[in-house]
Amino acid sequence: EGFTISGIPNTVPLVENRLVFNGQAGGTFLTLGSQCNGPSTTTLKVESYEGQTVGPLATKPPADISGCQTVPFSPSVAASANGAPTDSSANVSVALEIPQKLQPVNSSTVKAARVTLPQGVGLNPATAPGLEFCPNAKFPLHSTAAVSCPAKSQVGTVTIQTPVLPPNSLTGPVYLAPQESRDPTSGKEYRIFFDAVSQRYGVDVRLEGKVAANPATGQLTATFEGAPQVAFSSVTLSFNGTAAHGIPALSSPPICSSSATSQVTPWSTGSPVSTPATTLTLSQAPGGAPCAKTLGERPFAPGFSAQPSSQQAAAYTPFQLQITRTDGQQEIKGMDLTLPPGATAKLAGVAYCPPQKLTAAAGNSGAAEKKSHSCPADSHVGVATVLAGTGSSPLKIEGDVYLAGPYQGAPLSLAVVTPALAGPFDLGTVVIRVPVFVDAETAQIHTVTTAIPDVFGGAKLDIRSIGVNLNRKEFTLNGTNCAQMATEGSIKGGGSDPTNPAAFSSASVSSAIKLANCEALAFKPKLKLRLFGATKRNKSPKLRAELKARGGDANIGRASVALPHALFLKQSSISQICTRVQFAASQCPKKSVYGFARAFTPLLDKPLEGPVYLRSSNNTLPDMVADLEGQIDIVLDGRIDSYKGGIRTTFDRVPDVPVSKFVLTLPGGKHGLLVASRSLCSKPVKGIIQLKGQNGKTANRHQKLRTPCKGKHQRKHKHRSKQHKSKHGSS
């Protein structure tokens, strides 16, 4: 407090001037400070008529300030969402209240306040578009220079009630201060200025608030330090919408009631005092339904769609995934989805984004990542779009999808890299890895993740939708089976604790898919069988089967090869098999390997290859299993049985993926799998081949096996012809 006495007459020399403020007359006019050990001096400056200036002179008051430990101080914090429903864009008001006693001893003045908002009140991303920062230079703290913040930086209002001024004398705007950090716990990522002004009384109160956000829950704590020793009964901050578009900067909690405790430090002792719990009570959910009392009671019924852009069979076409939720529902935390058979992708020519590049991206600012992508361009496979925030106009955030390598036990992964730019804020870069599993028997794609954040950079995302569009040219491919199918699985919700995967909920989802024009696809594969080596009875020849398919045809769905009774399984070989347990653990004994297989597909740069085992089966004979490994792993399970006196191997379930060539070799000799029941050169050896396409078309035929004794067959045939002519004459 200060005052000036001017216009003193110079007609009579002034020897002494005494001014007494009577604290008892008409109530308290001046109050002693709250700090016992702080500076307590009065300064005086005197000017003479001759132009001389003396001072400032300092003098102590009549008595030292004492009794600080007995000064009353009972702060409290009140919060209101002003009638808003749960999980919605809300006009949240927070008031710090200090009871005022005019006599005999007033409450201490406030030195600092650390106000924690009730759990669930969070920053609303929908506010960000159109917002601006108020530059530090435009808001001169500790100065009487004019404030000149841009209108688009205003996010609310402040009202201060003080016993020394009439009600509502001090009001003003709350501005968004520049971001000075990407650490949400620092209080420098989110800052505010407020300027409470009374033009009538010439009072201007300016303070900076540092707002820390819990990086896991988004709970907000605002800290105000260095407050002047001025008594107030309440300071109310109302985040009631921005000047840019009127959307409140905060969202209401997701349940009926939530609370928090704050700390306020008085000047009297300098020690923080905890306030009673601040409880925010809401009455209804969005749409008027009763609000949830606990997080686990919230509904969760996400919208879901997973479709190729075109339903044309065998067509390369973008594949689009969409997950949506409405206000009031649980957070989207993850997914566990399996695509239909035949929905696959061409990995040939697509690079992986290296792990170190993804790590670098996660450490980048959003602006830096947007300007120069961390992942190489040849690993880019699509785009991602997220709508975040409560209210009718959620924030749109766009990112990129890259192919990445093995992750969490899966052979492949997708990396979604999203620069977190929201209006003037740069919260960094969000990197989400989604493991992509491939079913070894069906080649179906299975994705699973619980890594979708509901809080990032301290901002409560309130994700409304997640869209992924895998739109790389000739990347995602439709199958060739037009049966009714679906992408099925579950979407994970925040459940009773969005920070704990064990507490997540699960909602089953399904998106039907039915391809078209499968019947128009041709199906003309060719399978050649050839024997090598020994051809005599009881000997073991080598068998080579080579299957070739044309590009654009329907994929093979079933393959069966029946060998003639001239070839059968060697009994000694059947005894050496791999059990299912051993196979699952990749611990098959070497003696259970009876061949080798290679599969070539236009979807991969390199062929898949691996051993062929005899594996235990529920059938009479063991199964013949090709264990193909490479960029992904595929297992072809062949059922062996007897057919027309010979043996037959049937692969009942072949993945709906294009295969240009498949070669299976069964070595002969001592450890061969097959044995001849007669001389293979005595007459032609024929097999029965039955192939069925995914579109239902067939390619069946009796086919002669090529043998090393083909020349001998020809010579015998010529010899018989000569004998016939010699005996019966020529015609």
PDB file of C-alpha atoms in Angstrom, residues 323-555:
ATOM      1  CA  ILE A 323     -13.052 -47.698 -34.600  1.00  0.00           C
ATOM      2  CA  THR A 324     -15.379 -45.121 -33.016  1.00  0.00           C
ATOM      3  CA  ARG A 325     -16.732 -44.220 -29.586  1.00  0.00           C
ATOM      4  CA  THR A 326     -19.114 -41.567 -28.283  1.00  0.00           C
ATOM      5  CA  ASP A 327     -18.744 -39.257 -25.276  1.00  0.00           C
ATOM      6  CA  GLY A 328     -19.422 -41.033 -22.014  1.00  0.00           C
ATOM      7  CA  GLN A 329     -18.080 -44.405 -23.095  1.00  0.00           C
ATOM      8  CA  GLN A 330     -14.882 -46.072 -21.948  1.00  0.00           C
ATOM      9  CA  GLU A 331     -11.570 -45.128 -23.526  1.00  0.00           C
ATOM     10  CA  ILE A 332     -10.334 -47.061 -26.594  1.00  0.00           C
ATOM     11  CA  LYS A 333      -7.253 -48.852 -25.296  1.00  0.00           C
ATOM     12  CA  GLY A 334      -6.514 -51.656 -27.752  1.00  0.00           C
ATOM     13  CA  MET A 335      -7.714 -54.247 -30.214  1.00  0.00           C
ATOM     14  CA  ASP A 336      -7.501 -57.947 -30.919  1.00  0.00           C
ATOM     15  CA  LEU A 337      -8.572 -58.509 -34.532  1.00  0.00           C
ATOM     16  CA  THR A 338      -8.318 -61.306 -37.073  1.00  0.00           C
ATOM     17  CA  LEU A 339      -8.814 -60.535 -40.745  1.00  0.00           C
ATOM     18  CA  PRO A 340     -10.716 -62.976 -42.965  1.00  0.00           C
ATOM     19  CA  PRO A 341      -8.819 -65.649 -44.916  1.00  0.00           C
ATOM     20  CA  GLY A 342      -7.339 -64.234 -48.093  1.00  0.00           C
ATOM     21  CA  ALA A 343      -6.986 -60.654 -46.844  1.00  0.00           C
ATOM     22  CA  THR A 344      -3.249 -60.297 -47.114  1.00  0.00           C
ATOM     23  CA  ALA A 345      -0.482 -57.916 -48.161  1.00  0.00           C
ATOM     24  CA  LYS A 346       2.371 -57.826 -50.637  1.00  0.00           C
ATOM     25  CA  LEU A 347       5.559 -57.428 -48.622  1.00  0.00           C
ATOM     26  CA  ALA A 348       7.862 -57.734 -51.633  1.00  0.00           C
ATOM     27  CA  GLY A 349       9.674 -54.461 -52.210  1.00  0.00           C
ATOM     28  CA  VAL A 350       8.536 -52.954 -48.895  1.00  0.00           C
ATOM     29  CA  ALA A 351      11.302 -52.065 -46.434  1.00  0.00           C
ATOM     30  CA  TYR A 352      11.097 -52.183 -42.652  1.00  0.00           C
ATOM     31  CA  CYS A 353      11.343 -49.017 -40.607  1.00  0.00           C
ATOM     32  CA  PRO A 354      14.344 -49.838 -38.358  1.00  0.00           C
ATOM     33  CA  PRO A 355      13.836 -49.842 -34.557  1.00  0.00           C
ATOM     34  CA  GLN A 356      16.369 -47.052 -34.092  1.00  0.00           C
ATOM     35  CA  LYS A 357      14.376 -44.860 -36.470  1.00  0.00           C
ATOM     36  CA  LEU A 358      11.217 -45.456 -34.463  1.00  0.00           C
ATOM     37  CA  THR A 359      13.084 -44.600 -31.272  1.00  0.00           C
ATOM     38  CA  ALA A 360      14.308 -41.397 -32.891  1.00  0.00           C
ATOM     39  CA  ALA A 361      10.772 -40.537 -33.990  1.00  0.00           C
ATOM     40  CA  ALA A 362       9.446 -40.978 -30.436  1.00  0.00           C
ATOM     41  CA  GLY A 363      12.007 -38.435 -29.237  1.00  0.00           C
ATOM     42  CA  ASN A 364      11.255 -35.871 -31.931  1.00  0.00           C
ATOM     43  CA  SER A 365       9.076 -32.830 -31.623  1.00  0.00           C
ATOM     44  CA  GLY A 366       5.915 -33.074 -33.653  1.00  0.00           C
ATOM     45  CA  ALA A 367       7.065 -30.264 -35.944  1.00  0.00           C
ATOM     46  CA  ALA A 368      10.420 -31.940 -36.608  1.00  0.00           C
ATOM     47  CA  GLU A 369       8.786 -35.293 -37.385  1.00  0.00           C
ATOM     48  CA  LYS A 370       6.232 -33.710 -39.681  1.00  0.00           C
ATOM     49  CA  LYS A 371       8.938 -31.821 -41.556  1.00  0.00           C
ATOM     50  CA  SER A 372      11.263 -34.814 -41.955  1.00  0.00           C
ATOM     51  CA  HIS A 373       9.934 -38.323 -41.380  1.00  0.00           C
ATOM     52  CA  SER A 374      12.163 -40.638 -39.376  1.00  0.00           C
ATOM     53  CA  CYS A 375      11.099 -43.806 -41.212  1.00  0.00           C
ATOM     54  CA  PRO A 376      12.251 -44.376 -44.816  1.00  0.00           C
ATOM     55  CA  ALA A 377       9.711 -43.666 -47.530  1.00  0.00           C
ATOM     56  CA  ASP A 378       9.875 -47.209 -48.891  1.00  0.00           C
ATOM     57  CA  SER A 379       8.497 -48.516 -45.573  1.00  0.00           C
ATOM     58  CA  HIS A 380       5.377 -46.325 -45.774  1.00  0.00           C
ATOM     59  CA  VAL A 381       2.178 -48.354 -46.203  1.00  0.00           C
ATOM     60  CA  GLY A 382      -0.664 -46.072 -45.147  1.00  0.00           C
ATOM     61  CA  VAL A 383      -2.083 -43.227 -43.094  1.00  0.00           C
ATOM     62  CA  ALA A 384      -3.842 -42.945 -39.739  1.00  0.00           C
ATOM     63  CA  THR A 385      -6.401 -40.391 -38.584  1.00  0.00           C
ATOM     64  CA  VAL A 386      -7.490 -39.785 -34.998  1.00  0.00           C
ATOM     65  CA  LEU A 387     -10.336 -37.549 -33.795  1.00  0.00           C
ATOM     66  CA  ALA A 388      -9.764 -36.466 -30.197  1.00  0.00           C
ATOM     67  CA  GLY A 389     -11.512 -34.316 -27.630  1.00  0.00           C
ATOM     68  CA  THR A 390     -15.001 -33.793 -26.237  1.00  0.00           C
ATOM     69  CA  GLY A 391     -17.714 -31.691 -27.789  1.00  0.00           C
ATOM     70  CA  SER A 392     -19.078 -31.395 -31.304  1.00  0.00           C
ATOM     71  CA  SER A 393     -15.789 -30.500 -33.028  1.00  0.00           C
ATOM     72  CA  PRO A 394     -13.029 -32.954 -32.071  1.00  0.00           C
ATOM     73  CA  LEU A 395      -9.434 -32.313 -33.055  1.00  0.00           C
ATOM     74  CA  LYS A 396      -8.205 -34.132 -36.181  1.00  0.00           C
ATOM     75  CA  ILE A 397      -4.701 -35.591 -35.845  1.00  0.00           C
ATOM     76  CA  GLU A 398      -3.015 -37.296 -38.805  1.00  0.00           C
ATOM     77  CA  GLY A 399      -0.118 -39.731 -38.852  1.00  0.00           C
ATOM     78  CA  ASP A 400       1.631 -42.293 -41.028  1.00  0.00           C
ATOM     79  CA  VAL A 401       1.739 -46.079 -40.968  1.00  0.00           C
ATOM     80  CA  TYR A 402       4.984 -47.919 -41.649  1.00  0.00           C
ATOM     81  CA  LEU A 403       5.898 -51.567 -42.002  1.00  0.00           C
ATOM     82  CA  ALA A 404       8.300 -52.653 -39.269  1.00  0.00           C
ATOM     83  CA  GLY A 405      10.005 -55.883 -38.323  1.00  0.00           C
ATOM     84  CA  PRO A 406       9.428 -58.487 -35.618  1.00  0.00           C
ATOM     85  CA  TYR A 407       7.809 -57.212 -32.421  1.00  0.00           C
ATOM     86  CA  GLN A 408       6.476 -58.891 -29.281  1.00  0.00           C
ATOM     87  CA  GLY A 409       6.807 -62.349 -30.804  1.00  0.00           C
ATOM     88  CA  ALA A 410       5.157 -61.442 -34.110  1.00  0.00           C
ATOM     89  CA  PRO A 411       7.121 -61.700 -37.376  1.00  0.00           C
ATOM     90  CA  LEU A 412       5.927 -58.275 -38.489  1.00  0.00           C
ATOM     91  CA  SER A 413       4.545 -55.078 -37.049  1.00  0.00           C
ATOM     92  CA  LEU A 414       2.949 -51.845 -38.109  1.00  0.00           C
ATOM     93  CA  ALA A 415       4.300 -48.608 -36.661  1.00  0.00           C
ATOM     94  CA  VAL A 416       1.846 -45.710 -36.449  1.00  0.00           C
ATOM     95  CA  VAL A 417       3.836 -42.473 -36.179  1.00  0.00           C
ATOM     96  CA  THR A 418       1.771 -39.382 -35.377  1.00  0.00           C
ATOM     97  CA  PRO A 419       3.133 -35.860 -34.782  1.00  0.00           C
ATOM     98  CA  ALA A 420       1.155 -34.614 -31.767  1.00  0.00           C
ATOM     99  CA  LEU A 421       0.480 -31.085 -32.988  1.00  0.00           C
ATOM    100  CA  ALA A 422      -2.582 -29.437 -31.476  1.00  0.00           C
ATOM    101  CA  GLY A 423      -3.073 -25.783 -32.312  1.00  0.00           C
ATOM    102  CA  PRO A 424      -0.035 -23.938 -30.929  1.00  0.00           C
ATOM    103  CA  PHE A 425       1.048 -26.958 -28.843  1.00  0.00           C
ATOM    104  CA  ASP A 426       3.745 -29.409 -29.879  1.00  0.00           C
ATOM    105  CA  LEU A 427       3.544 -32.400 -27.552  1.00  0.00           C
ATOM    106  CA  GLY A 428       6.077 -34.520 -29.436  1.00  0.00           C
ATOM    107  CA  THR A 429       5.491 -37.606 -31.555  1.00  0.00           C
ATOM    108  CA  VAL A 430       3.314 -40.592 -30.708  1.00  0.00           C
ATOM    109  CA  VAL A 431       4.730 -43.943 -31.860  1.00  0.00           C
ATOM    110  CA  ILE A 432       2.536 -47.037 -31.520  1.00  0.00           C
ATOM    111  CA  ARG A 433       3.833 -50.468 -32.557  1.00  0.00           C
ATOM    112  CA  VAL A 434       1.167 -53.012 -33.463  1.00  0.00           C
ATOM    113  CA  PRO A 435       2.399 -56.614 -33.693  1.00  0.00           C
ATOM    114  CA  VAL A 436       1.110 -58.471 -36.751  1.00  0.00           C
ATOM    115  CA  PHE A 437       0.831 -62.229 -36.373  1.00  0.00           C
ATOM    116  CA  VAL A 438       0.250 -64.549 -39.322  1.00  0.00           C
ATOM    117  CA  ASP A 439      -1.603 -67.809 -38.736  1.00  0.00           C
ATOM    118  CA  ALA A 440       0.729 -70.577 -39.876  1.00  0.00           C
ATOM    119  CA  GLU A 441      -2.053 -72.753 -41.328  1.00  0.00           C
ATOM    120  CA  THR A 442      -4.443 -70.186 -42.831  1.00  0.00           C
ATOM    121  CA  ALA A 443      -2.106 -67.183 -43.354  1.00  0.00           C
ATOM    122  CA  GLN A 444      -4.766 -65.043 -41.669  1.00  0.00           C
ATOM    123  CA  ILE A 445      -3.521 -61.762 -40.237  1.00  0.00           C
ATOM    124  CA  HIS A 446      -4.029 -61.256 -36.512  1.00  0.00           C
ATOM    125  CA  THR A 447      -3.253 -57.947 -34.816  1.00  0.00           C
ATOM    126  CA  VAL A 448      -3.295 -57.354 -31.077  1.00  0.00           C
ATOM    127  CA  THR A 449      -2.323 -54.339 -28.994  1.00  0.00           C
ATOM    128  CA  THR A 450      -3.159 -52.571 -25.744  1.00  0.00           C
ATOM    129  CA  ALA A 451      -0.858 -49.627 -26.484  1.00  0.00           C
ATOM    130  CA  ILE A 452      -3.420 -47.038 -27.608  1.00  0.00           C
ATOM    131  CA  PRO A 453      -2.954 -44.071 -25.232  1.00  0.00           C
ATOM    132  CA  ASP A 454      -5.861 -42.172 -23.707  1.00  0.00           C
ATOM    133  CA  VAL A 455      -3.439 -39.562 -22.304  1.00  0.00           C
ATOM    134  CA  PHE A 456      -0.463 -38.140 -24.181  1.00  0.00           C
ATOM    135  CA  GLY A 457       1.720 -35.254 -23.125  1.00  0.00           C
ATOM    136  CA  GLY A 458      -0.579 -34.889 -20.140  1.00  0.00           C
ATOM    137  CA  ALA A 459      -3.579 -34.130 -22.375  1.00  0.00           C
ATOM    138  CA  LYS A 460      -6.660 -36.287 -21.875  1.00  0.00           C
ATOM    139  CA  LEU A 461      -7.241 -37.430 -25.445  1.00  0.00           C
ATOM    140  CA  ASP A 462     -10.865 -38.575 -25.303  1.00  0.00           C
ATOM    141  CA  ILE A 463     -10.340 -40.376 -28.614  1.00  0.00           C
ATOM    142  CA  ARG A 464     -13.552 -40.360 -30.630  1.00  0.00           C
ATOM    143  CA  SER A 465     -12.336 -42.379 -33.605  1.00  0.00           C
ATOM    144  CA  ILE A 466      -9.285 -44.166 -34.976  1.00  0.00           C
ATOM    145  CA  GLY A 467      -8.976 -44.657 -38.713  1.00  0.00           C
ATOM    146  CA  VAL A 468      -6.244 -46.606 -40.497  1.00  0.00           C
ATOM    147  CA  ASN A 469      -6.040 -46.667 -44.289  1.00  0.00           C
ATOM    148  CA  LEU A 470      -3.460 -49.069 -45.742  1.00  0.00           C
ATOM    149  CA  ASN A 471      -3.333 -47.372 -49.120  1.00  0.00           C
ATOM    150  CA  ARG A 472       0.125 -48.148 -50.493  1.00  0.00           C
ATOM    151  CA  LYS A 473      -0.158 -49.067 -54.164  1.00  0.00           C
ATOM    152  CA  GLU A 474      -0.444 -52.846 -54.683  1.00  0.00           C
ATOM    153  CA  PHE A 475       0.002 -53.578 -50.992  1.00  0.00           C
ATOM    154  CA  THR A 476      -3.178 -55.067 -49.535  1.00  0.00           C
ATOM    155  CA  LEU A 477      -4.745 -57.858 -51.588  1.00  0.00           C
ATOM    156  CA  ASN A 478      -8.155 -59.515 -51.589  1.00  0.00           C
ATOM    157  CA  GLY A 479      -8.508 -63.271 -51.583  1.00  0.00           C
ATOM    158  CA  THR A 480     -10.255 -65.405 -54.185  1.00  0.00           C
ATOM    159  CA  ASN A 481     -12.987 -66.975 -52.068  1.00  0.00           C
ATOM    160  CA  CYS A 482     -16.396 -65.295 -52.244  1.00  0.00           C
ATOM    161  CA  ALA A 483     -17.941 -66.999 -49.237  1.00  0.00           C
ATOM    162  CA  GLN A 484     -19.387 -64.794 -46.486  1.00  0.00           C
ATOM    163  CA  MET A 485     -16.541 -63.833 -44.161  1.00  0.00           C
ATOM    164  CA  ALA A 486     -15.731 -61.180 -41.580  1.00  0.00           C
ATOM    165  CA  THR A 487     -13.018 -59.359 -39.702  1.00  0.00           C
ATOM    166  CA  GLU A 488     -13.676 -60.384 -36.123  1.00  0.00           C
ATOM    167  CA  GLY A 489     -12.261 -59.846 -32.678  1.00  0.00           C
ATOM    168  CA  SER A 490     -12.581 -57.425 -29.814  1.00  0.00           C
ATOM    169  CA  ILE A 491     -11.880 -53.808 -28.913  1.00  0.00           C
ATOM    170  CA  LYS A 492     -10.384 -53.135 -25.494  1.00  0.00           C
ATOM    171  CA  GLY A 493     -11.923 -50.447 -23.302  1.00  0.00           C
ATOM    172  CA  GLY A 494     -10.462 -48.602 -20.314  1.00  0.00           C
ATOM    173  CA  GLY A 495     -12.601 -50.659 -17.927  1.00  0.00           C
ATOM    174  CA  SER A 496     -12.158 -49.932 -14.241  1.00  0.00           C
ATOM    175  CA  ASP A 497      -8.628 -48.561 -14.654  1.00  0.00           C
ATOM    176  CA  PRO A 498      -7.393 -47.147 -17.994  1.00  0.00           C
ATOM    177  CA  THR A 499      -3.788 -47.334 -16.740  1.00  0.00           C
ATOM    178  CA  ASN A 500      -3.892 -51.094 -16.050  1.00  0.00           C
ATOM    179  CA  PRO A 501      -4.338 -53.603 -18.926  1.00  0.00           C
ATOM    180  CA  ALA A 502      -5.524 -56.209 -16.414  1.00  0.00           C
ATOM    181  CA  ALA A 503      -8.566 -54.021 -15.692  1.00  0.00           C
ATOM    182  CA  PHE A 504      -9.544 -53.373 -19.328  1.00  0.00           C
ATOM    183  CA  SER A 505     -12.923 -54.420 -20.657  1.00  0.00           C
ATOM    184  CA  SER A 506     -13.579 -56.119 -23.988  1.00  0.00           C
ATOM    185  CA  ALA A 507     -16.296 -55.603 -26.610  1.00  0.00           C
ATOM    186  CA  SER A 508     -16.769 -58.157 -29.391  1.00  0.00           C
ATOM    187  CA  VAL A 509     -16.844 -56.705 -32.909  1.00  0.00           C
ATOM    188  CA  SER A 510     -17.370 -58.056 -36.408  1.00  0.00           C
ATOM    189  CA  SER A 511     -17.353 -56.523 -39.877  1.00  0.00           C
ATOM    190  CA  ALA A 512     -18.778 -58.722 -42.642  1.00  0.00           C
ATOM    191  CA  ILE A 513     -16.949 -59.051 -45.965  1.00  0.00           C
ATOM    192  CA  LYS A 514     -18.136 -60.791 -49.116  1.00  0.00           C
ATOM    193  CA  LEU A 515     -15.957 -60.591 -52.208  1.00  0.00           C
ATOM    194  CA  ALA A 516     -17.363 -60.552 -55.732  1.00  0.00           C
ATOM    195  CA  ASN A 517     -16.675 -62.170 -59.099  1.00  0.00           C
ATOM    196  CA  CYS A 518     -14.713 -65.161 -57.838  1.00  0.00           C
ATOM    197  CA  GLU A 519     -16.399 -67.359 -60.451  1.00  0.00           C
ATOM    198  CA  ALA A 520     -14.845 -65.250 -63.207  1.00  0.00           C
ATOM    199  CA  LEU A 521     -11.341 -66.225 -62.113  1.00  0.00           C
ATOM    200  CA  ALA A 522      -9.683 -69.020 -64.054  1.00  0.00           C
ATOM    201  CA  PHE A 523      -8.069 -71.982 -62.317  1.00  0.00           C
ATOM    202  CA  LYS A 524      -5.409 -73.755 -64.354  1.00  0.00           C
ATOM    203  CA  PRO A 525      -2.506 -74.841 -62.134  1.00  0.00           C
ATOM    204  CA  LYS A 526      -0.054 -77.508 -63.305  1.00  0.00           C
ATOM    205  CA  LEU A 527       1.497 -80.182 -61.113  1.00  0.00           C
ATOM    206  CA  LYS A 528       4.384 -82.342 -62.294  1.00  0.00           C
ATOM    207  CA  LEU A 529       5.588 -85.461 -60.469  1.00  0.00           C
ATOM    208  CA  ARG A 530       8.993 -87.001 -61.098  1.00  0.00           C
ATOM    209  CA  LEU A 531      10.901 -89.956 -59.681  1.00  0.00           C
ATOM    210  CA  PHE A 532      14.715 -90.119 -59.471  1.00  0.00           C
ATOM    211  CA  GLY A 533      17.237 -92.767 -58.523  1.00  0.00           C
ATOM    212  CA  ALA A 534      16.473 -96.422 -57.862  1.00  0.00           C
ATOM    213  CA  THR A 535      13.655 -97.995 -59.822  1.00  0.00           C
ATOM    214  CA  LYS A 536      13.831-101.651 -58.779  1.00  0.00           C
ATOM    215  CA  ARG A 537      11.426-103.401 -56.465  1.00  0.00           C
ATOM    216  CA  ASN A 538      11.945-102.690 -52.711  1.00  0.00           C
ATOM    217  CA  LYS A 539      14.129 -99.687 -53.544  1.00  0.00           C
ATOM    218  CA  SER A 540      13.429 -96.104 -52.435  1.00  0.00           C
ATOM    219  CA  PRO A 541      13.248 -93.568 -55.253  1.00  0.00           C
ATOM    220  CA  LYS A 542      13.389 -89.832 -54.819  1.00  0.00           C
ATOM    221  CA  LEU A 543      10.139 -87.937 -55.535  1.00  0.00           C
ATOM    222  CA  ARG A 544       9.905 -84.351 -56.715  1.00  0.00           C
ATOM    223  CA  ALA A 545       6.554 -82.567 -57.023  1.00  0.00           C
ATOM    224  CA  GLU A 546       6.439 -79.185 -58.718  1.00  0.00           C
ATOM    225  CA  LEU A 547       3.269 -77.092 -58.754  1.00  0.00           C
ATOM    226  CA  LYS A 548       2.977 -73.978 -60.894  1.00  0.00           C
ATOM    227  CA  ALA A 549       0.085 -71.502 -60.867  1.00  0.00           C
ATOM    228  CA  ARG A 550      -0.723 -68.591 -63.116  1.00  0.00           C
ATOM    229  CA  GLY A 551      -0.944 -65.044 -61.849  1.00  0.00           C
ATOM    230  CA  GLY A 552      -4.523 -63.772 -61.647  1.00  0.00           C
ATOM    231  CA  ASP A 553      -6.041 -67.227 -61.259  1.00  0.00           C
ATOM    232  CA  ALA A 554      -7.968 -68.312 -58.213  1.00  0.00           C
ATOM    233  CA  ASN A 555      -5.691 -69.478 -55.425  1.00  0.00           C
TER     234      ASN A 555
END
